[in-house]
Short mmCIF file of C-alpha atoms in Angstrom, two decimals:
data_model
loop_
_atom_site.label_atom_id
_atom_site.label_comp_id
_atom_site.label_asym_id
_atom_site.label_seq_id
_atom_site.Cartn_x
_atom_site.Cartn_y
_atom_site.Cartn_z
CA UNK A 1289 26.22 6.19 9.74
CA UNK A 1290 28.38 3.92 12.24
CA UNK A 1291 30.41 5.45 14.76
CA UNK A 1292 34.33 6.18 14.25
CA UNK A 1293 36.52 3.04 14.84
CA UNK A 1294 38.45 4.33 17.75
CA UNK A 1295 34.99 5.23 19.50
CA UNK A 1296 34.33 2.76 22.01
CA UNK A 1297 31.77 4.89 24.39
CA UNK A 1298 27.98 5.50 24.24
CA UNK A 1299 26.89 8.57 22.30
CA UNK A 1300 26.96 11.66 24.58
CA UNK A 1301 24.06 14.08 24.38
CA UNK A 1302 26.06 16.16 21.87
CA UNK A 1303 26.03 13.05 19.38
CA UNK A 1304 22.35 12.09 20.28
CA UNK A 1305 21.25 16.05 19.79
CA UNK A 1306 23.45 16.14 16.55
CA UNK A 1307 21.64 12.68 15.00
CA UNK A 1308 18.62 14.45 16.59
CA UNK A 1309 19.37 17.61 13.90
CA UNK A 1310 20.22 15.27 10.70
CA UNK A 1311 16.93 13.37 11.55
CA UNK A 1312 14.80 16.14 11.22
CA UNK A 1313 16.53 17.47 8.17
CA UNK A 1314 16.68 14.02 6.21
CA UNK A 1315 13.08 13.48 7.38
CA UNK A 1316 11.11 15.55 5.52
CA UNK A 1317 13.05 14.71 2.60
CA UNK A 1318 12.80 10.58 2.67
CA UNK A 1319 9.40 11.43 3.01
CA UNK A 1320 8.81 13.47 -0.21
CA UNK A 1321 10.93 11.00 -2.08
CA UNK A 1322 9.12 8.20 -0.76
CA UNK A 1323 6.12 9.53 -1.46
CA UNK A 1324 7.13 10.30 -5.02
CA UNK A 1325 7.74 6.48 -5.37
CA UNK A 1326 4.31 5.61 -3.99
CA UNK A 1327 2.87 8.56 -6.70
CA UNK A 1328 5.04 6.73 -9.97
CA UNK A 1329 4.41 3.29 -8.89
CA UNK A 1330 0.82 2.65 -7.83
CA UNK A 1331 0.16 5.09 -10.63
CA UNK A 1332 2.03 2.56 -13.14
CA UNK A 1333 -0.04 -0.13 -11.21
CA UNK A 1334 -3.40 0.98 -11.86
CA UNK A 1335 -2.80 2.35 -14.86
CA UNK A 1336 -3.44 -1.25 -16.37
CA UNK A 1337 -7.42 -0.69 -15.52
CA UNK A 1338 -6.98 1.90 -18.41
CA UNK A 1339 -4.70 0.27 -20.99
CA UNK A 1340 -6.43 -2.84 -21.14
CA UNK A 1341 -9.51 -2.03 -23.07
CA UNK A 1342 -7.10 -0.32 -25.45
CA UNK A 1343 -4.65 -3.25 -25.44
CA UNK A 1344 -7.53 -5.03 -26.17
CA UNK A 1345 -8.57 -3.30 -29.24
CA UNK A 1346 -5.32 -2.52 -30.58
CA UNK A 1347 -4.16 -6.40 -30.64
CA UNK A 1348 -7.65 -7.48 -31.23
CA UNK A 1349 -7.30 -9.41 -27.23
CA UNK A 1350 -10.08 -11.86 -25.94
CA UNK A 1351 -11.48 -11.48 -22.83
CA UNK A 1352 -9.13 -14.45 -21.53
CA UNK A 1353 -6.41 -12.51 -22.83
CA UNK A 1354 -7.21 -9.95 -20.91
CA UNK A 1355 -7.93 -11.81 -17.67
CA UNK A 1356 -4.20 -13.40 -17.88
CA UNK A 1357 -2.30 -10.09 -18.20
CA UNK A 1358 -4.00 -8.42 -14.99
CA UNK A 1359 -3.45 -11.55 -13.27
CA UNK A 1360 -0.13 -11.66 -14.69
CA UNK A 1361 0.70 -8.58 -13.09
CA UNK A 1362 -1.03 -8.84 -9.75
CA UNK A 1363 0.06 -12.36 -8.74
CA UNK A 1364 4.01 -10.61 -9.39
CA UNK A 1365 3.33 -7.86 -7.05
CA UNK A 1366 1.47 -10.15 -4.58
CA UNK A 1367 4.63 -12.73 -5.11
CA UNK A 1368 7.10 -10.44 -4.37
CA UNK A 1369 6.35 -8.58 -1.81
CA UNK A 1370 7.76 -10.86 1.06
CA UNK A 1371 11.16 -11.78 -0.80
CA UNK A 1372 11.55 -7.98 -1.46
CA UNK A 1373 11.68 -7.68 2.21
CA UNK A 1374 14.27 -10.61 2.73
CA UNK A 1375 16.54 -9.16 0.22
CA UNK A 1376 16.32 -5.27 1.39
CA UNK A 1377 17.59 -6.60 4.85
CA UNK A 1378 21.20 -7.86 2.69
CA UNK A 1379 21.07 -5.30 0.30
CA UNK A 1380 19.65 -2.11 1.81
CA UNK A 1381 16.07 -0.95 1.44
CA UNK A 1382 16.90 2.36 -0.38
CA UNK A 1383 19.12 0.23 -3.21
CA UNK A 1384 16.28 -2.17 -4.20
CA UNK A 1385 13.89 0.65 -3.81
CA UNK A 1386 15.58 2.20 -6.85
CA UNK A 1387 16.49 -1.48 -8.09
CA UNK A 1388 12.69 -2.24 -8.59
CA UNK A 1389 11.56 1.06 -9.99
CA UNK A 1390 14.17 0.90 -12.90
CA UNK A 1391 12.78 -2.52 -13.46
CA UNK A 1392 9.16 -1.19 -14.11
CA UNK A 1393 10.55 1.78 -15.22
CA UNK A 1394 12.10 -0.10 -18.32
CA UNK A 1395 8.94 -2.69 -18.13
CA UNK A 1396 6.87 0.27 -18.76
CA UNK A 1397 9.31 1.26 -21.75
CA UNK A 1398 9.21 -2.16 -23.41
CA UNK A 1399 5.00 -2.34 -22.90
CA UNK A 1400 4.87 1.04 -25.02
CA UNK A 1401 6.65 -0.98 -27.82
CA UNK A 1402 4.79 -4.60 -27.20
CA UNK A 1403 3.43 -6.27 -30.87
CA UNK A 1404 1.39 -8.75 -29.08
CA UNK A 1405 -0.28 -10.51 -26.13
CA UNK A 1406 3.13 -12.49 -25.00
CA UNK A 1407 5.10 -9.13 -25.23
CA UNK A 1408 2.35 -7.49 -23.14
CA UNK A 1409 2.08 -10.03 -20.77
CA UNK A 1410 5.80 -10.35 -19.93
CA UNK A 1411 6.29 -6.47 -19.94
CA UNK A 1412 3.60 -6.25 -17.05
CA UNK A 1413 5.04 -9.21 -15.00
CA UNK A 1414 8.15 -7.64 -14.67
CA UNK A 1415 6.41 -4.23 -13.88
CA UNK A 1416 4.62 -5.68 -11.55
CA UNK A 1417 7.87 -7.77 -9.96
CA UNK A 1418 9.71 -3.93 -9.99
CA UNK A 1419 6.79 -2.52 -8.30
CA UNK A 1420 6.27 -5.24 -5.72
CA UNK A 1421 9.39 -3.68 -3.84
CA UNK A 1422 7.95 -0.31 -3.34
CA UNK A 1423 5.07 -0.67 -0.62
CA UNK A 1424 7.26 -2.72 1.69
CA UNK A 1425 10.40 -0.97 1.37
CA UNK A 1426 8.91 2.28 1.49
CA UNK A 1427 7.51 1.94 4.39
CA UNK A 1428 10.25 0.93 6.07
CA UNK A 1429 12.55 3.66 4.81
CA UNK A 1430 9.55 5.91 6.27
CA UNK A 1431 9.19 4.03 9.70
CA UNK A 1432 13.40 4.24 9.92
CA UNK A 1433 12.85 8.23 9.40
CA UNK A 1434 10.45 8.80 11.52
CA UNK A 1435 11.13 5.88 14.16
CA UNK A 1436 8.22 7.63 17.16
CA UNK A 1437 5.70 10.34 16.99
CA UNK A 1438 4.96 11.26 13.72
CA UNK A 1439 5.39 7.90 11.94
CA UNK A 1440 1.80 7.13 12.06
CA UNK A 1441 0.81 10.63 10.03
CA UNK A 1442 4.17 10.36 7.80
CA UNK A 1443 2.94 6.69 6.59
CA UNK A 1444 -1.20 8.46 6.45
CA UNK A 1445 0.82 11.12 4.24
CA UNK A 1446 2.56 8.19 1.93
CA UNK A 1447 -0.57 6.54 1.69
CA UNK A 1448 -2.43 9.35 0.40
CA UNK A 1449 0.32 9.72 -2.23
CA UNK A 1450 -0.45 6.58 -3.88
CA UNK A 1451 -4.06 7.11 -4.18
CA UNK A 1452 -2.84 10.44 -6.04
CA UNK A 1453 -0.94 8.51 -8.48
CA UNK A 1454 -3.67 6.02 -9.27
CA UNK A 1455 -5.98 8.87 -10.65
CA UNK A 1456 -2.83 10.99 -12.00
CA UNK A 1457 -1.50 8.41 -14.48
CA UNK A 1458 -4.98 6.80 -15.42
CA UNK A 1459 -6.07 10.13 -16.15
CA UNK A 1460 -3.86 10.80 -18.26
CA UNK A 1461 -4.27 8.30 -20.17
CA UNK A 1462 -7.31 8.83 -20.69
CA UNK A 1463 -7.13 12.49 -22.02
CA UNK A 1464 -4.35 11.38 -24.17
CA UNK A 1465 -6.97 9.10 -25.78
CA UNK A 1466 -9.58 11.97 -26.18
CA UNK A 1467 -7.02 14.16 -27.33
CA UNK A 1468 -6.27 11.79 -30.46
CA UNK A 1469 -2.74 10.48 -29.04
CA UNK A 1470 -1.92 7.33 -28.90
CA UNK A 1471 -1.70 5.12 -25.91
CA UNK A 1472 1.67 4.19 -26.39
CA UNK A 1473 2.87 7.70 -25.97
CA UNK A 1474 2.05 7.96 -22.63
CA UNK A 1475 2.85 4.41 -21.60
CA UNK A 1476 6.69 5.08 -22.51
CA UNK A 1477 6.37 8.55 -20.92
CA UNK A 1478 5.80 6.60 -17.48
CA UNK A 1479 8.46 4.39 -18.27
CA UNK A 1480 10.92 7.23 -18.21
CA UNK A 1481 9.43 9.11 -14.94
CA UNK A 1482 9.79 5.90 -13.34
CA UNK A 1483 14.09 5.67 -14.69
CA UNK A 1484 13.80 9.01 -13.67
CA UNK A 1485 12.69 8.21 -10.30
CA UNK A 1486 14.66 5.58 -9.73
CA UNK A 1487 18.09 7.81 -9.57
CA UNK A 1488 16.15 10.33 -7.53
CA UNK A 1489 15.69 7.73 -4.76
CA UNK A 1490 19.73 6.69 -5.03
CA UNK A 1491 19.95 10.03 -4.87
CA UNK A 1492 18.31 11.52 -2.32
CA UNK A 1493 17.44 8.83 -0.01
CA UNK A 1494 20.17 7.68 2.90
CA UNK A 1495 21.87 4.29 2.23
CA UNK A 1496 19.67 2.00 4.38
CA UNK A 1497 21.99 -1.00 4.52
CA UNK A 1498 22.72 -1.57 8.26
CA UNK A 1499 26.14 -1.15 9.86
CA UNK A 1500 26.06 -4.54 11.18
CA UNK A 1501 26.01 -6.16 7.86
CA UNK A 1502 28.47 -4.29 6.73
CA UNK A 1503 30.62 -5.56 9.40
CA UNK A 1504 31.14 -2.64 12.07
CA UNK A 1505 32.47 -3.91 14.79
CA UNK A 1506 30.56 -1.25 17.03
CA UNK A 1507 27.38 -2.24 15.66
CA UNK A 1508 24.22 -3.54 17.49
CA UNK A 1509 24.21 -7.38 16.48
CA UNK A 1510 21.38 -8.17 13.64
CA UNK A 1511 18.28 -9.55 15.34
CA UNK A 1512 17.94 -13.22 15.01
CA UNK A 1513 14.54 -14.97 12.74
CA UNK A 1514 11.53 -12.24 12.72
CA UNK A 1515 12.25 -9.91 15.06
CA UNK A 1516 8.63 -9.74 15.93
CA UNK A 1517 8.30 -8.68 19.78
CA UNK A 1518 4.63 -10.06 19.98
CA UNK A 1519 3.89 -12.66 18.10
CA UNK A 1520 -0.68 -13.05 19.26
CA UNK A 1521 -0.21 -9.12 18.47
CA UNK A 1522 1.27 -9.54 15.33
CA UNK A 1523 -0.58 -12.09 14.08
CA UNK A 1524 -3.89 -10.27 15.02
CA UNK A 1525 -2.31 -7.27 13.17
CA UNK A 1526 -2.41 -9.10 9.80
CA UNK A 1527 -5.67 -10.50 10.68
CA UNK A 1528 -6.90 -6.83 10.87
CA UNK A 1529 -5.37 -6.27 7.47
CA UNK A 1530 -6.82 -9.47 6.01
CA UNK A 1531 -10.57 -8.92 6.70
CA UNK A 1532 -10.09 -5.06 5.87
CA UNK A 1533 -8.79 -6.16 2.57
CA UNK A 1534 -11.42 -8.82 1.91
CA UNK A 1535 -13.85 -6.12 3.42
CA UNK A 1536 -12.62 -3.09 0.55
CA UNK A 1537 -12.07 -5.38 -2.41
CA UNK A 1538 -15.28 -6.89 -2.08
CA UNK A 1539 -17.63 -4.04 -1.23
CA UNK A 1540 -15.55 -1.85 -4.11
CA UNK A 1541 -16.53 -4.87 -6.46
CA UNK A 1542 -20.34 -5.17 -5.67
CA UNK A 1543 -21.36 -1.64 -4.73
CA UNK A 1544 -22.17 -0.54 -8.37
CA UNK A 1545 -24.67 -3.75 -8.57
CA UNK A 1546 -26.35 -2.68 -5.32
CA UNK A 1547 -27.11 0.67 -6.61
CA UNK A 1548 -28.20 -0.39 -9.99
CA UNK A 1549 -30.91 -2.84 -8.32
CA UNK A 1550 -31.98 0.31 -6.06
CA UNK A 1551 -32.56 1.87 -9.64
CA UNK A 1552 -29.76 4.32 -9.91
CA UNK A 1553 -28.88 4.67 -13.45
CA UNK A 1554 -25.57 2.60 -14.76
CA UNK A 1555 -23.98 5.79 -15.63
CA UNK A 1556 -24.00 6.77 -12.07
CA UNK A 1557 -23.70 3.75 -10.75
CA UNK A 1558 -20.17 3.23 -12.46
CA UNK A 1559 -18.76 6.16 -10.58
CA UNK A 1560 -19.69 4.22 -6.99
CA UNK A 1561 -16.02 2.96 -6.71
CA UNK A 1562 -14.47 6.22 -7.75
CA UNK A 1563 -16.56 8.31 -4.99
CA UNK A 1564 -15.47 5.62 -2.41
CA UNK A 1565 -11.72 5.84 -3.68
CA UNK A 1566 -11.87 9.73 -3.14
CA UNK A 1567 -13.21 9.35 0.15
CA UNK A 1568 -10.28 6.76 0.57
CA UNK A 1569 -7.48 9.43 -0.21
CA UNK A 1570 -8.98 11.32 2.89
CA UNK A 1571 -9.56 8.72 5.18
CA UNK A 1572 -5.47 7.54 4.41
CA UNK A 1573 -4.01 10.71 5.88
CA UNK A 1574 -6.64 11.99 8.24
CA UNK A 1575 -6.84 8.41 10.17
CA UNK A 1576 -3.17 8.35 10.58
CA UNK A 1577 -3.19 11.85 11.82
CA UNK A 1578 -6.35 10.75 14.11
CA UNK A 1579 -4.01 7.70 15.46
CA UNK A 1580 -1.42 9.96 16.83
CA UNK A 1581 -4.57 12.38 18.45
CA UNK A 1582 -6.61 9.59 20.14
CA UNK A 1583 -4.63 6.31 19.75
CA UNK A 1584 -4.01 3.52 17.57
CA UNK A 1585 -6.60 1.10 18.98
CA UNK A 1586 -9.29 3.71 19.29
CA UNK A 1587 -8.71 4.60 15.89
CA UNK A 1588 -9.02 0.88 14.50
CA UNK A 1589 -12.18 0.95 16.74
CA UNK A 1590 -13.61 4.16 15.16
CA UNK A 1591 -12.60 3.15 11.82
CA UNK A 1592 -14.07 -0.29 11.49
CA UNK A 1593 -17.20 0.26 13.43
CA UNK A 1594 -17.76 3.01 11.09
CA UNK A 1595 -16.78 0.62 8.09
CA UNK A 1596 -19.43 -1.58 9.32
CA UNK A 1597 -22.11 0.68 9.91
CA UNK A 1598 -21.57 2.70 6.86
CA UNK A 1599 -21.55 -0.74 4.33
CA UNK A 1600 -24.86 -1.63 6.28
CA UNK A 1601 -26.69 1.46 6.18
CA UNK A 1602 -26.30 1.06 2.11
CA UNK A 1603 -29.12 -1.44 2.02
CA UNK A 1604 -31.51 0.31 3.45
CA UNK A 1605 -31.11 4.00 2.10
CA UNK A 1606 -33.12 4.85 -1.24
CA UNK A 1607 -30.30 4.34 -4.17
CA UNK A 1608 -29.55 8.40 -4.46
CA UNK A 1609 -28.90 8.36 -0.34
CA UNK A 1610 -26.67 5.16 -0.55
CA UNK A 1611 -25.39 7.02 -3.49
CA UNK A 1612 -24.55 9.98 -1.34
CA UNK A 1613 -22.77 7.99 1.45
CA UNK A 1614 -20.05 6.59 -0.74
CA UNK A 1615 -17.36 9.10 0.08
CA UNK A 1616 -17.76 8.92 3.84
CA UNK A 1617 -17.96 5.34 3.29
CA UNK A 1618 -14.57 5.14 1.53
CA UNK A 1619 -12.84 7.68 4.18
CA UNK A 1620 -13.26 4.48 6.70
CA UNK A 1621 -13.18 1.59 4.50
CA UNK A 1622 -9.53 2.66 3.34
CA UNK A 1623 -8.21 4.66 6.38
CA UNK A 1624 -7.67 1.92 8.53
CA UNK A 1625 -4.73 0.92 6.70
CA UNK A 1626 -2.85 3.66 7.32
CA UNK A 1627 -3.01 2.99 11.25
CA UNK A 1628 -1.92 -0.61 10.28
CA UNK A 1629 1.12 -0.25 8.66
CA UNK A 1630 1.81 2.59 11.21
CA UNK A 1631 1.78 0.04 14.57
CA UNK A 1632 4.04 -2.52 12.71
CA UNK A 1633 6.85 -0.89 14.20
CA UNK A 1634 5.78 -1.03 17.25
CA UNK A 1635 5.52 -4.86 17.48
CA UNK A 1636 9.00 -5.40 15.04
CA UNK A 1637 12.49 -4.96 15.84
CA UNK A 1638 13.83 -1.97 13.81
CA UNK A 1639 16.48 -3.87 11.45
CA UNK A 1640 13.37 -6.68 10.56
CA UNK A 1641 10.70 -4.48 9.57
CA UNK A 1642 11.18 -4.89 5.60
CA UNK A 1643 10.06 -8.45 5.89
CA UNK A 1644 7.45 -7.80 8.22
CA UNK A 1645 6.27 -4.90 5.90
CA UNK A 1646 6.57 -7.63 3.34
CA UNK A 1647 4.66 -10.43 5.03
CA UNK A 1648 1.79 -7.71 6.16
CA UNK A 1649 1.54 -6.28 2.16
CA UNK A 1650 1.46 -9.72 0.89
CA UNK A 1651 -1.49 -10.98 3.16
CA UNK A 1652 -3.60 -7.77 2.22
CA UNK A 1653 -2.45 -8.40 -1.83
CA UNK A 1654 -3.71 -12.16 -1.35
CA UNK A 1655 -6.76 -11.19 0.37
CA UNK A 1656 -7.53 -8.71 -2.21
CA UNK A 1657 -7.02 -10.96 -5.08
CA UNK A 1658 -9.55 -13.42 -3.14
CA UNK A 1659 -12.16 -10.99 -1.64
CA UNK A 1660 -13.81 -10.56 -5.02
CA UNK A 1661 -13.86 -14.00 -6.01
CA UNK A 1662 -15.27 -15.53 -2.40
CA UNK A 1663 -17.92 -12.41 -2.40
CA UNK A 1664 -18.81 -13.26 -6.08
CA UNK A 1665 -19.68 -17.09 -5.27
CA UNK A 1666 -22.04 -15.50 -2.30
CA UNK A 1667 -23.58 -13.10 -4.60
CA UNK A 1668 -24.05 -15.74 -7.01
CA UNK A 1669 -25.61 -18.30 -4.27
CA UNK A 1670 -27.18 -15.68 -1.97
CA UNK A 1671 -27.81 -12.12 -4.09
CA UNK A 1672 -25.64 -8.86 -4.23
CA UNK A 1673 -27.69 -7.54 -0.92
CA UNK A 1674 -26.83 -10.39 1.25
CA UNK A 1675 -23.57 -10.55 0.39
CA UNK A 1676 -22.63 -7.16 1.15
CA UNK A 1677 -24.51 -7.57 4.44
CA UNK A 1678 -22.20 -9.88 5.37
CA UNK A 1679 -19.10 -8.15 4.07
CA UNK A 1680 -20.60 -5.27 6.75
CA UNK A 1681 -20.90 -7.63 9.83
CA UNK A 1682 -17.28 -9.31 8.75
CA UNK A 1683 -15.20 -6.21 9.10
CA UNK A 1684 -16.72 -5.91 12.91
CA UNK A 1685 -14.33 -9.15 13.70
CA UNK A 1686 -11.48 -6.54 13.66
CA UNK A 1687 -13.27 -5.18 17.32
CA UNK A 1688 -11.82 -8.02 18.91
CA UNK A 1689 -8.44 -8.27 17.75
CA UNK A 1690 -7.91 -4.72 18.28
CA UNK A 1691 -8.59 -5.77 22.11
CA UNK A 1692 -5.39 -8.31 21.79
CA UNK A 1693 -3.03 -5.38 20.04
CA UNK A 1694 -4.37 -2.94 22.86
CA UNK A 1695 -2.58 -5.36 25.76
CA UNK A 1696 0.45 -6.34 23.53
CA UNK A 1697 1.08 -2.23 23.03
CA UNK A 1698 0.21 -1.21 26.47
CA UNK A 1699 2.41 -3.63 28.01
CA UNK A 1700 5.42 -1.86 26.21
CA UNK A 1701 7.12 1.35 27.62
CA UNK A 1702 3.92 4.13 27.48
CA UNK A 1703 4.38 6.49 24.68
CA UNK A 1704 2.04 8.85 23.13
CA UNK A 1705 -0.88 7.92 20.70
CA UNK A 1706 -0.83 4.15 21.20
CA UNK A 1707 -3.96 3.43 23.81
#
């Protein structure tokens, strides 16, 4: 909220105490609302993995059409994250997050009434466009609600909520199909849930439209440009995110093939990815908490080093031992993301966080698209084992980048959970 127009003095200690009290009251509600939005959006995004075979069977789609549908959704999500951040700086993060959720909900309601390939493709494209706003804007809103201590734990909790949505929505569709209920029923239901969520976002999250953009003369002027305090450190952070995403998607794509080559039955090998993701759910939360306790750089070094060692350890181990190791690999493989997103607020001015988060999430999304392709070509050329070994080695390149971050963050005024 802006100060009254008649006030020209700085805030008194009483004003600061009141502002702190208001923040402590609204921050938990903001976090819960953003977690709910994350559950819904990630559920909508990943339920397509379960829906695609059902859509193909219902409408007689070929594999090329199935691939086109999935690509349209992922491209829309990747392409609109950065524009969402830029637009939100003008119209407000809350407003655009509610609008995007509304669009995703309407798209899923339309998907439930789809009559063929083109309607499915268009519906999922708009669903991807609507969900593209969620990651950068929710992360920005949470960072504003937790500007100092507690930000990484809050973002870790938020990241954990997204994985809950992935399992919840996919599981609900599977249960409905097993029970003899058509896939259209849960899909329309998900769309209605998203529509309700859009109104909850608008009602429960404070307006994040900055006072400066509303013409408040007492407000701090907008930061010019991207508001990046340390460009080398921000580039290093984006590069860590890129390598992390390449490694994660490459490993998830080919770990089942490695287990099958070790003699693990294909039915058990198919559980490899869910095992990694279950570990990742825990990792996203606990790594955010760990960063608050031991510091950003130490946590990045611990998680990335453990990721490389864990991936490389799957190679010499027998099939059963490698299978049992996967949840532990998932903890560190996915946990670094909470630390990365929680560090953006240390490197970027608050009013430029939407575009910064949009940039980082776009880098991660594009890397997630490229990773399986790159490692796929490598797998064909040199085999699955050597490809996974390269993935385990590449992730260790993040360690010197962490030192760049350390120098940048250490140069700022000392604060907890940084070193």
